[in-house]
mmCIF file of C-alpha atoms and ligand atoms in Angstrom:
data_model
loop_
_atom_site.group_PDB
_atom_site.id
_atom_site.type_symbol
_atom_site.label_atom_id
_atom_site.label_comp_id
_atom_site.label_asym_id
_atom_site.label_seq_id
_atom_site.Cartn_x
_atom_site.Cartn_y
_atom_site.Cartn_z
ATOM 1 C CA UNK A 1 3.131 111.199 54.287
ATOM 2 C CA UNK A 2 3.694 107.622 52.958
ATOM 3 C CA UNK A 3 2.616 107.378 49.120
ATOM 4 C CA UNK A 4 0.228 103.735 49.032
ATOM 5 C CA UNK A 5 -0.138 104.104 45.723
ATOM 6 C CA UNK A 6 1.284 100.859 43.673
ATOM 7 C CA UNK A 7 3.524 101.720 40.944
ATOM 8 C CA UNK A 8 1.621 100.561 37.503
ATOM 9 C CA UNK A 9 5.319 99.601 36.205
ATOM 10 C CA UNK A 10 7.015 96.562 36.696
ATOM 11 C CA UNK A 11 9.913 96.370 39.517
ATOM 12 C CA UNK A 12 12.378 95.217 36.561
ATOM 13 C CA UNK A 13 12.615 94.800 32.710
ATOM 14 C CA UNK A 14 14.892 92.186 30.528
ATOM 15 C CA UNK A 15 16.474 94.154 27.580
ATOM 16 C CA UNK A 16 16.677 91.843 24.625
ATOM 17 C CA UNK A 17 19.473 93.427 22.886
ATOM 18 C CA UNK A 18 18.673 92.647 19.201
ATOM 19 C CA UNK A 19 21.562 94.825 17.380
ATOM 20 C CA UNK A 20 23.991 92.122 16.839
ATOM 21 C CA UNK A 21 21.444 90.342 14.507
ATOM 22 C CA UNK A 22 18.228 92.938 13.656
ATOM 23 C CA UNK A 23 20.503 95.979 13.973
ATOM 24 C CA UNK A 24 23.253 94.998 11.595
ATOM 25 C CA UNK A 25 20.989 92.625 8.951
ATOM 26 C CA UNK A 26 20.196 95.406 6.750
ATOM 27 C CA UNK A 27 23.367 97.174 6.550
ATOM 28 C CA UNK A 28 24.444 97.964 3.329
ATOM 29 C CA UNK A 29 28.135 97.308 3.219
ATOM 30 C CA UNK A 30 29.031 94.109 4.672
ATOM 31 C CA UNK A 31 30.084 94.228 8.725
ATOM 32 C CA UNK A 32 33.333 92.553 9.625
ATOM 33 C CA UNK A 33 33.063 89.367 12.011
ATOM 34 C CA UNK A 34 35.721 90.928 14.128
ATOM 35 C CA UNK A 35 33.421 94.092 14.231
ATOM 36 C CA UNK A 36 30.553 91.807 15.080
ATOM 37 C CA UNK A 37 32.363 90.167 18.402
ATOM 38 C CA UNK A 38 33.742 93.754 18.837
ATOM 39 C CA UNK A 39 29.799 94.544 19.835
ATOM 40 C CA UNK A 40 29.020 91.875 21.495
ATOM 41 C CA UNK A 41 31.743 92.020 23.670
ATOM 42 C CA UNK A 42 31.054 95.532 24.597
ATOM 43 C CA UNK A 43 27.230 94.988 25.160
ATOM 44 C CA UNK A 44 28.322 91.988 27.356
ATOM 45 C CA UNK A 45 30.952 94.768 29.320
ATOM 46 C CA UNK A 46 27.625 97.053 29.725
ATOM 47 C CA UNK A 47 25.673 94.847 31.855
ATOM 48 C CA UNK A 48 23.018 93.388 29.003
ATOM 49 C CA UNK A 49 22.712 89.404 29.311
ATOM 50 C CA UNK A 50 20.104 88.729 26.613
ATOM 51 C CA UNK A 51 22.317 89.042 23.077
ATOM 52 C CA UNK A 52 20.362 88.324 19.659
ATOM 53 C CA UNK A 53 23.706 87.348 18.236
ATOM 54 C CA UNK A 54 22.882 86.394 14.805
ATOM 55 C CA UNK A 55 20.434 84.471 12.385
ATOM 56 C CA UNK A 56 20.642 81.007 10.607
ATOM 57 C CA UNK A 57 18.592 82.220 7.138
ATOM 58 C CA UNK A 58 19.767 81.465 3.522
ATOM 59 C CA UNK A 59 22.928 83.383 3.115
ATOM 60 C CA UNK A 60 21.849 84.964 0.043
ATOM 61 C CA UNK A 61 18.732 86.651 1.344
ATOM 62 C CA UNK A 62 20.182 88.125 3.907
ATOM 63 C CA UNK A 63 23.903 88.457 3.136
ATOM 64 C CA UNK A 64 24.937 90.136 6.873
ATOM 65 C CA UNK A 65 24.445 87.433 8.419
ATOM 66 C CA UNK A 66 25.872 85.010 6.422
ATOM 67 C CA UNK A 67 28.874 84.302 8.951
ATOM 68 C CA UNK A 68 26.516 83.819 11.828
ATOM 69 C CA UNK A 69 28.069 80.108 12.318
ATOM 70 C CA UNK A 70 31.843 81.493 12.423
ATOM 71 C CA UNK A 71 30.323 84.494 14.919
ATOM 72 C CA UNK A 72 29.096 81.566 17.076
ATOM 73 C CA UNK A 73 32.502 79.485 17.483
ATOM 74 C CA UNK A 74 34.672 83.036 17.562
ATOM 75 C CA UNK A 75 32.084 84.100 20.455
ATOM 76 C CA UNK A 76 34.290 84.845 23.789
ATOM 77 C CA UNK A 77 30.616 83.204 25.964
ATOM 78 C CA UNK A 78 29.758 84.439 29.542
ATOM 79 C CA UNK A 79 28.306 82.121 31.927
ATOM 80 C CA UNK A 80 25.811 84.768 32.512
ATOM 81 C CA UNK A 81 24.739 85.895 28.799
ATOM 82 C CA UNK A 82 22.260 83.898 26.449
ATOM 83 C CA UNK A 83 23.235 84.320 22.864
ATOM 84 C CA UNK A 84 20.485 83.902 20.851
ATOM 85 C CA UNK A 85 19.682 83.217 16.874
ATOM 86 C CA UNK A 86 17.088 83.376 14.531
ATOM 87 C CA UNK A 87 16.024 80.130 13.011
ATOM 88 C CA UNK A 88 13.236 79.979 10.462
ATOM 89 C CA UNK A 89 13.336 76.231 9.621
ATOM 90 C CA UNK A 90 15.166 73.193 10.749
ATOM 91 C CA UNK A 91 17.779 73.663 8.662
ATOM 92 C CA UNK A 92 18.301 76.757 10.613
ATOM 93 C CA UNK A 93 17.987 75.269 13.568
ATOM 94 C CA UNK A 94 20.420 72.326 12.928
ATOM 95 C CA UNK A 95 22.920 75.207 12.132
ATOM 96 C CA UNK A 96 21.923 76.888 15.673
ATOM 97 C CA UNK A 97 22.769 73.299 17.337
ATOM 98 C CA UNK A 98 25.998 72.812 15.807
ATOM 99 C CA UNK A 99 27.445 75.941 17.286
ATOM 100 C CA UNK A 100 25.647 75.782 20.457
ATOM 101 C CA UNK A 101 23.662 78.617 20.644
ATOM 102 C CA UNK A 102 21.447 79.022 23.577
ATOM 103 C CA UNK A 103 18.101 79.948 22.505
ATOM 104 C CA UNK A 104 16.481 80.074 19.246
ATOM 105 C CA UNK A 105 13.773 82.261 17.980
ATOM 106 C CA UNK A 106 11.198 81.349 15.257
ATOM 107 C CA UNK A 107 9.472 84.592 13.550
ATOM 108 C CA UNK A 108 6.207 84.632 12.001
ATOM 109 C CA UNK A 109 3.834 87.147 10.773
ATOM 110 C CA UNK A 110 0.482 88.425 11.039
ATOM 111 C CA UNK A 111 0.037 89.100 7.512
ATOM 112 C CA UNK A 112 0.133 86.963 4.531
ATOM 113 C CA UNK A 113 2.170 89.036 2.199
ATOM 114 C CA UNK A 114 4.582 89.925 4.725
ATOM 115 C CA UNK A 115 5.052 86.276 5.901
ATOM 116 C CA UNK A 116 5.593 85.491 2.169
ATOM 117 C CA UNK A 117 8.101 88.111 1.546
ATOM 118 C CA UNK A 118 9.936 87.196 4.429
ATOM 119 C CA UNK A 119 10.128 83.081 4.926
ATOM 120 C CA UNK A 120 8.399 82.388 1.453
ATOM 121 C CA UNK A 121 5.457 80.620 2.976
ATOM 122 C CA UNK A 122 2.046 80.983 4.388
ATOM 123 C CA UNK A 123 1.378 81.751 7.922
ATOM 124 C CA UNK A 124 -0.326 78.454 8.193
ATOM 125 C CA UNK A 125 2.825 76.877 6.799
ATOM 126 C CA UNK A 126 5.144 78.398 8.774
ATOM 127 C CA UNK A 127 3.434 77.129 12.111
ATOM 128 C CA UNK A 128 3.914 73.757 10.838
ATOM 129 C CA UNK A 129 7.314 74.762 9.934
ATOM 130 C CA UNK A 130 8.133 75.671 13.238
ATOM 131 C CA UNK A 131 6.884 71.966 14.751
ATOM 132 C CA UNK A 132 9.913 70.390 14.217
ATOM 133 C CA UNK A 133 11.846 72.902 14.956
ATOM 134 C CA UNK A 134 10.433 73.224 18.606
ATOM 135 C CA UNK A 135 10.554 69.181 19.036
ATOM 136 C CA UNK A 136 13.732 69.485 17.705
ATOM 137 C CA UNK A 137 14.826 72.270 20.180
ATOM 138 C CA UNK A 138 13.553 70.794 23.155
ATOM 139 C CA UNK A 139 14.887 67.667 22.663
ATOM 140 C CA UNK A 140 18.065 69.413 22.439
ATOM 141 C CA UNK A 141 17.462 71.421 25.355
ATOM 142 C CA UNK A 142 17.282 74.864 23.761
ATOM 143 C CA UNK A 143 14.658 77.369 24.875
ATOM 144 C CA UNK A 144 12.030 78.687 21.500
ATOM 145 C CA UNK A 145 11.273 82.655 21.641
ATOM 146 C CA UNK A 146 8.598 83.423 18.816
ATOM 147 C CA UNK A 147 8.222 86.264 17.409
ATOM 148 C CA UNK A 148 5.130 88.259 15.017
ATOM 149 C CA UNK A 149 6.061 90.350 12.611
ATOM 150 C CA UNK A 150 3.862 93.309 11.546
ATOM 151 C CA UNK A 151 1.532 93.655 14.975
ATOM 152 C CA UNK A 152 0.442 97.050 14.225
ATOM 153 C CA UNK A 153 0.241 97.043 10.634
ATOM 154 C CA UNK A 154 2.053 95.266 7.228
ATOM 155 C CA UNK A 155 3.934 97.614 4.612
ATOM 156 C CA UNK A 156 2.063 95.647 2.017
ATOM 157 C CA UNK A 157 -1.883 95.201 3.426
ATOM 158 C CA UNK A 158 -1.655 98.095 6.345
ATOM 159 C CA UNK A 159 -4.181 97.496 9.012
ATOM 160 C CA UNK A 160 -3.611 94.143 11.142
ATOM 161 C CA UNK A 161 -6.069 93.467 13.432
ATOM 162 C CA UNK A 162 -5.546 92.858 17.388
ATOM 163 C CA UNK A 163 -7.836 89.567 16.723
ATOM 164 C CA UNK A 164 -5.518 87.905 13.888
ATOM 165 C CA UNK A 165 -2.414 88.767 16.680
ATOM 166 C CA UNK A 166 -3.995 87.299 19.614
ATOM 167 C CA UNK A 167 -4.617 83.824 17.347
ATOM 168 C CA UNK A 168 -1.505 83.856 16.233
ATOM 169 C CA UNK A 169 0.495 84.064 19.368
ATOM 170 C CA UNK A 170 -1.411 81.838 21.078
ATOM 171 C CA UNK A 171 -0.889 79.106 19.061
ATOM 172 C CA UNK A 172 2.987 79.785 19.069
ATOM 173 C CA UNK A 173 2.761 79.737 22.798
ATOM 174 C CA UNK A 174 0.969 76.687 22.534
ATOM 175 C CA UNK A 175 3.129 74.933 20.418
ATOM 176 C CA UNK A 176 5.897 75.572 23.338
ATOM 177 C CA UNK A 177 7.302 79.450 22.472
ATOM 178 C CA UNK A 178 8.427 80.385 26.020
ATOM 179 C CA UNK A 179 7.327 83.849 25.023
ATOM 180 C CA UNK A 180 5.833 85.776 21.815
ATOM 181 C CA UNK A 181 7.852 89.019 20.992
ATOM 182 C CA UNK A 182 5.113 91.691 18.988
ATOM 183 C CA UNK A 183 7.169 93.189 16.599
ATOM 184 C CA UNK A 184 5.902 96.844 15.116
ATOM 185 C CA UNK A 185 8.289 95.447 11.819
ATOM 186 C CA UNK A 186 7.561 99.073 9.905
ATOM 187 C CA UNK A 187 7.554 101.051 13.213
ATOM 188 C CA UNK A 188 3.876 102.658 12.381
ATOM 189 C CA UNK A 189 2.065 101.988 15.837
ATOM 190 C CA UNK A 190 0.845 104.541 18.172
ATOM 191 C CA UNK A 191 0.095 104.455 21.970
ATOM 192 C CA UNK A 192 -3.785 104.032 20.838
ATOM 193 C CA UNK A 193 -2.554 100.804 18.289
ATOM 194 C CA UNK A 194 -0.673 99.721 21.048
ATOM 195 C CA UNK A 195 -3.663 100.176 23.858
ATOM 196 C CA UNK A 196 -6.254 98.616 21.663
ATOM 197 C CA UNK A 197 -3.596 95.465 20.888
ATOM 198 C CA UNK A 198 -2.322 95.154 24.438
ATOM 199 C CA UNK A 199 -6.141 95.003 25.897
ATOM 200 C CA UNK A 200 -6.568 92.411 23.754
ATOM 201 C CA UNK A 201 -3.783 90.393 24.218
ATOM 202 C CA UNK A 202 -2.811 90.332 27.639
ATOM 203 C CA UNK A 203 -5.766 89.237 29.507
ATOM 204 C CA UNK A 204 -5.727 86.480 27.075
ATOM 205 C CA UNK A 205 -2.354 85.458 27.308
ATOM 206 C CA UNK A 206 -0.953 87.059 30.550
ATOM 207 C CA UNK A 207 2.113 90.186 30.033
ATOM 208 C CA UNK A 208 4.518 87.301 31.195
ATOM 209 C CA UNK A 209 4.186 85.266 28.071
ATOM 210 C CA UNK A 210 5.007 88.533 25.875
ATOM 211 C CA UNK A 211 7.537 91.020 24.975
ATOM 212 C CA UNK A 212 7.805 93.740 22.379
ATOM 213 C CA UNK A 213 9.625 94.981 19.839
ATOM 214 C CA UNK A 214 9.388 98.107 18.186
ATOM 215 C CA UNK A 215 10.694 100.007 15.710
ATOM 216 C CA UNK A 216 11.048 103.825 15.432
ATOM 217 C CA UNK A 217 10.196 104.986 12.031
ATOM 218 C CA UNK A 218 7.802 107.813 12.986
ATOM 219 C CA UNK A 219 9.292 108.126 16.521
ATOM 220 C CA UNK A 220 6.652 106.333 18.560
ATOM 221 C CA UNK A 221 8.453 103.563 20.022
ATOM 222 C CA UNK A 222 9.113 104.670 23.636
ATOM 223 C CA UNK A 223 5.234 106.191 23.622
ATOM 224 C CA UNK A 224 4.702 102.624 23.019
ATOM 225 C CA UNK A 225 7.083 101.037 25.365
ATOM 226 C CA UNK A 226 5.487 103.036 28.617
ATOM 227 C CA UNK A 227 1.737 101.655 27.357
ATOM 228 C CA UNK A 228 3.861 98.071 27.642
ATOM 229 C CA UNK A 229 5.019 98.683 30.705
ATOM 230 C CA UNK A 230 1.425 99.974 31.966
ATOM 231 C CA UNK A 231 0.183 96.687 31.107
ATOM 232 C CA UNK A 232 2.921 94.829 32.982
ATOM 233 C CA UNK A 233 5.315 93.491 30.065
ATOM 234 C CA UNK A 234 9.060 93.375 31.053
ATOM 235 C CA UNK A 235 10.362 92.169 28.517
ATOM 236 C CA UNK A 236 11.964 94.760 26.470
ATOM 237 C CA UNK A 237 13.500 94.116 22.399
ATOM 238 C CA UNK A 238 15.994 97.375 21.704
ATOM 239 C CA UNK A 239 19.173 97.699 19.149
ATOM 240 C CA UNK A 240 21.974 100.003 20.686
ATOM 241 C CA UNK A 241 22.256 102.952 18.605
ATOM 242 C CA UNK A 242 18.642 102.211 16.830
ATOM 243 C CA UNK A 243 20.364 100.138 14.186
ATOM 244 C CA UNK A 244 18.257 98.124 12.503
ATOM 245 C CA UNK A 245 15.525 97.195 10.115
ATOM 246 C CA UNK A 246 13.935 94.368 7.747
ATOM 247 C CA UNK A 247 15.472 93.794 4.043
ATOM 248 C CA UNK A 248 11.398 92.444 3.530
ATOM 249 C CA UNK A 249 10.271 95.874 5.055
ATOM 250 C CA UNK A 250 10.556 98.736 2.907
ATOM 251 C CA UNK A 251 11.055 101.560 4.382
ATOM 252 C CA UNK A 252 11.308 100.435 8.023
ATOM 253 C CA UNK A 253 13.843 102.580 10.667
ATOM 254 C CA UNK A 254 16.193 100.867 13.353
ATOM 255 C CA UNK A 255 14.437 99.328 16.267
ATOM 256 C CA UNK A 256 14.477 101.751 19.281
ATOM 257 C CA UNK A 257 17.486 102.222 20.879
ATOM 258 C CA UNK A 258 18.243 100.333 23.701
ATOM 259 C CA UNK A 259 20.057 103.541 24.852
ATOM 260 C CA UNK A 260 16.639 105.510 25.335
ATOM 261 C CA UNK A 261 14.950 102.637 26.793
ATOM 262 C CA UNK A 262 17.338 102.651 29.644
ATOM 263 C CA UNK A 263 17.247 106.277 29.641
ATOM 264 C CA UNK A 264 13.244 106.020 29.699
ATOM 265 C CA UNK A 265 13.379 103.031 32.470
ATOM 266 C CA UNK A 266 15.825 105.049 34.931
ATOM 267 C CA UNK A 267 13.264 107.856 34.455
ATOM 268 C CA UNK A 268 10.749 105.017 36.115
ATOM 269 C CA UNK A 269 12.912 103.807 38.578
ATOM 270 C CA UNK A 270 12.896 100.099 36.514
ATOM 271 C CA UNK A 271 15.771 98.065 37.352
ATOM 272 C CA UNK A 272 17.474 96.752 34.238
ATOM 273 C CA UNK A 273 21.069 96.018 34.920
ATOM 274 C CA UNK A 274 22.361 98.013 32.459
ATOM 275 C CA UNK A 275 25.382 101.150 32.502
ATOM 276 C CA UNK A 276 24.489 103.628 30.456
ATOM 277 C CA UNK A 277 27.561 105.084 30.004
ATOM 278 C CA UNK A 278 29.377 101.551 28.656
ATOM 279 C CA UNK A 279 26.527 101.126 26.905
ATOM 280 C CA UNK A 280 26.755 104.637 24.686
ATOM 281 C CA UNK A 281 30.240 104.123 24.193
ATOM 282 C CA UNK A 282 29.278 100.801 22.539
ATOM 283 C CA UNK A 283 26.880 102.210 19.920
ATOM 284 C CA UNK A 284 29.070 105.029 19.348
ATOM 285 C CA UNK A 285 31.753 102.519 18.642
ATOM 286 C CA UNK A 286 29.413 100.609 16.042
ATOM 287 C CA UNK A 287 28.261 103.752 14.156
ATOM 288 C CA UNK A 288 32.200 104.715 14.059
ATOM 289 C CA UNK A 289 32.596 101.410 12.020
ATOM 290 C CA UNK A 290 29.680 101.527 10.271
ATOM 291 C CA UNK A 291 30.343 105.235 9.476
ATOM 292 C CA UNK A 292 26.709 105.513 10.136
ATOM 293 C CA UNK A 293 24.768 108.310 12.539
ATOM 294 C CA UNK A 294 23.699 107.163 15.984
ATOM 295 C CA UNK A 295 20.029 107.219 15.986
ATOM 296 C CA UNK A 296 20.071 107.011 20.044
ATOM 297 C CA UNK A 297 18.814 110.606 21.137
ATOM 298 C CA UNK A 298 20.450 109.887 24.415
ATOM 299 C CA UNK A 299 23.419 108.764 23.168
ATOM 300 C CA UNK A 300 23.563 111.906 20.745
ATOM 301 C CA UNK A 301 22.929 114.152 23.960
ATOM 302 C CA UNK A 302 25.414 112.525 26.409
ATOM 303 C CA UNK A 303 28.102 112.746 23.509
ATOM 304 C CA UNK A 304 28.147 115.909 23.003
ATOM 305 C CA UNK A 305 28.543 116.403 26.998
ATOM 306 C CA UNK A 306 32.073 115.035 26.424
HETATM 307 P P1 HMG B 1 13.022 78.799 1.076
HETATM 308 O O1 HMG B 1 13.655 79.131 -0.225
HETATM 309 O O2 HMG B 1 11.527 78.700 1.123
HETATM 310 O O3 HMG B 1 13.633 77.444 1.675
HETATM 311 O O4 HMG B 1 13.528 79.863 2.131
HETATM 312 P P2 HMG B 1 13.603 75.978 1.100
HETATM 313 O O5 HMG B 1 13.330 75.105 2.297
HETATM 314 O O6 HMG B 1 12.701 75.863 -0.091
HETATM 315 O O7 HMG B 1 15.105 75.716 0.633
HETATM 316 C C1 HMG B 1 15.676 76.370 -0.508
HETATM 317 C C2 HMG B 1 17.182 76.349 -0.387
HETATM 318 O O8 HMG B 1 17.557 77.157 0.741
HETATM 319 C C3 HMG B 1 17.773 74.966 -0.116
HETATM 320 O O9 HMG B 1 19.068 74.927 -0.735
HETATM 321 C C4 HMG B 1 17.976 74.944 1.364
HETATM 322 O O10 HMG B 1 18.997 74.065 1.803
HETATM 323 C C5 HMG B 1 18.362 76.382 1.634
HETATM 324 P P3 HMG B 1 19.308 74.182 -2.126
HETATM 325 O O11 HMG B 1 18.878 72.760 -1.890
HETATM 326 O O12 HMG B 1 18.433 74.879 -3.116
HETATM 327 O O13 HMG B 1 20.780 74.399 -2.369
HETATM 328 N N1 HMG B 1 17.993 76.789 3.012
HETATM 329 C C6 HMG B 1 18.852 77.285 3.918
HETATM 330 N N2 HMG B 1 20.170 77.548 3.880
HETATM 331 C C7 HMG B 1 20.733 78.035 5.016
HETATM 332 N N3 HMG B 1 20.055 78.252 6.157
HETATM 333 C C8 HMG B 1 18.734 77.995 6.227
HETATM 334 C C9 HMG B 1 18.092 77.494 5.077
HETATM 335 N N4 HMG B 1 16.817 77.134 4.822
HETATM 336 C C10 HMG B 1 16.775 76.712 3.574
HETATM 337 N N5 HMG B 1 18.058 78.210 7.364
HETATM 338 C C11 HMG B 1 13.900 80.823 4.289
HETATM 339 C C12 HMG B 1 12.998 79.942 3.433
HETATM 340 C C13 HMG B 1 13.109 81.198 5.534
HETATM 341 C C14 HMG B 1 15.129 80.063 4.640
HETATM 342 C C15 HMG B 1 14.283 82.103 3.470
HETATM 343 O O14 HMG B 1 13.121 82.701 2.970
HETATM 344 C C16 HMG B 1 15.048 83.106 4.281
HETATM 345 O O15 HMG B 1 16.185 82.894 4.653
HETATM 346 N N6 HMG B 1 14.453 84.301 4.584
HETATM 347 C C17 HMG B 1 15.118 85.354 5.305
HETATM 348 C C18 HMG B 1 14.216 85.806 6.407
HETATM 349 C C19 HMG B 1 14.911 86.838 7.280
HETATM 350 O O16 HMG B 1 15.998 86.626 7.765
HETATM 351 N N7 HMG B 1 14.227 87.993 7.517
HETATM 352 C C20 HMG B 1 14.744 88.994 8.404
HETATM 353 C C21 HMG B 1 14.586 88.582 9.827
HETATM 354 S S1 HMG B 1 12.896 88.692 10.430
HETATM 355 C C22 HMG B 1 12.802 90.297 11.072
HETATM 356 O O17 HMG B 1 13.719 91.067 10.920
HETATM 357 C C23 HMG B 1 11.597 90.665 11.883
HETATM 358 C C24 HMG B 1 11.856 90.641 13.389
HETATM 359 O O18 HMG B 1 12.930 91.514 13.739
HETATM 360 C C25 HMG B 1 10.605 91.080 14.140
HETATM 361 C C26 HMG B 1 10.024 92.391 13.619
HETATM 362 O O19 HMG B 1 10.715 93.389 13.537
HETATM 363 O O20 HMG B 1 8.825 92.338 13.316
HETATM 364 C C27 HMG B 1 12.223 89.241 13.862
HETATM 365 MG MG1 MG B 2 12.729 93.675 13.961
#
């Protein structure tokens, strides 16, 4: 008998593989540029075509990504691949134009304390911040992502409602973010935070104009990720391996793993466009370098199948 049900999952999902730039910004011994292009090459050899390659901040606040401007030039670029930055300012952003990167995200907050921690302004004065930056990128012809840090809670204030969210990303979207990315910065939401913020949000805004990005600290994220998916978001943040985590966010874990997420979505039968297998031996490649344990559960189980 044919099954009419319609699948509540979306046909396909963009990964936005944030390792290069979230994943390595917190290590604690400095990465080497060639180990930097080393990943990004082999993400690019395991299918992914959305690279956060690096971040244009003040080089002493975040020292790891410091040579984000040398990563850019050294880059071997596919057609296919957008290499993305982080760019808080216009200063950032001029840095972002010189080497040509091809999309630029601005990040805000939906707390004070954490937006002052992290950019050293208000929220109100980042927005108006970022309005230069967007005229500035679309007269240059570079796409804006947004992100909000802190969606389902702040490591300094704790609750963050779904209201102060909503306002927030709309006004980014407004401003001309293609989309918002909801960032779970400490990695404390649960399927219910995530329900309660998602019903909010996406009849307001529509699933197309968002993505999200969680992290794993208490082991929620995919739990999170298949409430996403239920409400029709495709757009996916992940960091092979789980690396990751904020130097303004104390105590926050890697983001998920962009290994489990493709482990979760071939469970779905969600096209992504990624190997697996080229994508494993990538983070196990990185956490070899950074002498660090993989924090991919499927990577760890597929490894020790070798
Ligand atoms: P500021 O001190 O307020 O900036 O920093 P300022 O405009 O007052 O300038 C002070 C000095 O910094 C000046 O130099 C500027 O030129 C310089 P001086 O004249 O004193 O010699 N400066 C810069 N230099 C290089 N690049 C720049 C830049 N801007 C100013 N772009 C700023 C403001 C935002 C720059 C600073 O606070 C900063 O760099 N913060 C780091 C933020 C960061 O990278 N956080 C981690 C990433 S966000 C994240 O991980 C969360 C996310 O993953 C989502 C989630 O998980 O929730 C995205
Ligand atoms: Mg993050």
């Amino acid at each position: 008998m044919t099954d009419h049900r319609s699948s509540p999952y979306p046909k396909r999902v963009r990964l936005i593989e944030v390792g290069p730039r979230d994943g390595l910004q917190n290590e604690p011994t400095p990465v080497p540029l060639h180990a930097k292009l080393r990943l990004l090459e082999d993400l690019a050899n395991a299918g992914l075509n959305y690279l956060e390659a690096g971040s244009f901040v003040h080089p002493t606040r975040v020292p790891q990504m410091a040579d984000s401007d040398q990563l850019f030039q050294q880059l071997q670029r596919r057609a296919n691949i957008t290499y993305a930055a982080l760019t808080p300012n216009l200063k950032g952003l001029e840095r972002a134009l010189a080497v040509d990167a091809d999309e630029v995200a601005l990040f805000a907050a939906a707390s004070e304390t954490f937006s002052q921690k992290n950019i050293n302004c208000s929220i109100a004065e980042s927005l108006q911040r970022f309005e230069p930056v967007i005229s500035a990128a679309a007269a240059a012809g570079v796409p804006v992502r947004g992100y909000i840090s802190c969606v389902l809670g702040c490591p300094y204030e704790g609750e963050v409602s779904p209201d102060r969210v909503a306002e927030l990303a709309e006004k980014l979207l407004r401003m001309g973010c293609r989309e918002v990315s909801l960032g779970d910065t400490i990695g404390v939401g649960t399927a219910g935070d995530t329900e309660r913020l998602l019903e909010r949000l996406v009849p307001q805004l529509g699933a197309d104009a968002l993505a999200v990005h969680f992290h794993d600290t208490y082991g929620q994220a995919l739990a999170n990720i298949l409430v996403a998916l239920r409400h029709g978001i495709a757009t996916i943040d992940a960091a092979v391996a789980g690396l990751g985590g904020c130097p303004f966010a104390p105590g926050a874990a890697g983001n998920v793993a962009t290994e489990d997420v493709v482990y979760l979505l071939n469970g779905l039968g969600i096209q992504h466009g990624v190997d697996l297998d080229r994508l494993v031996a990538a983070g196990d490649r990185i956490c070899h370098t950074l002498q660090r344990p993989n924090a991919s559960r499927v990577a760890r189980a597929l490894l020790a199948q070798r």
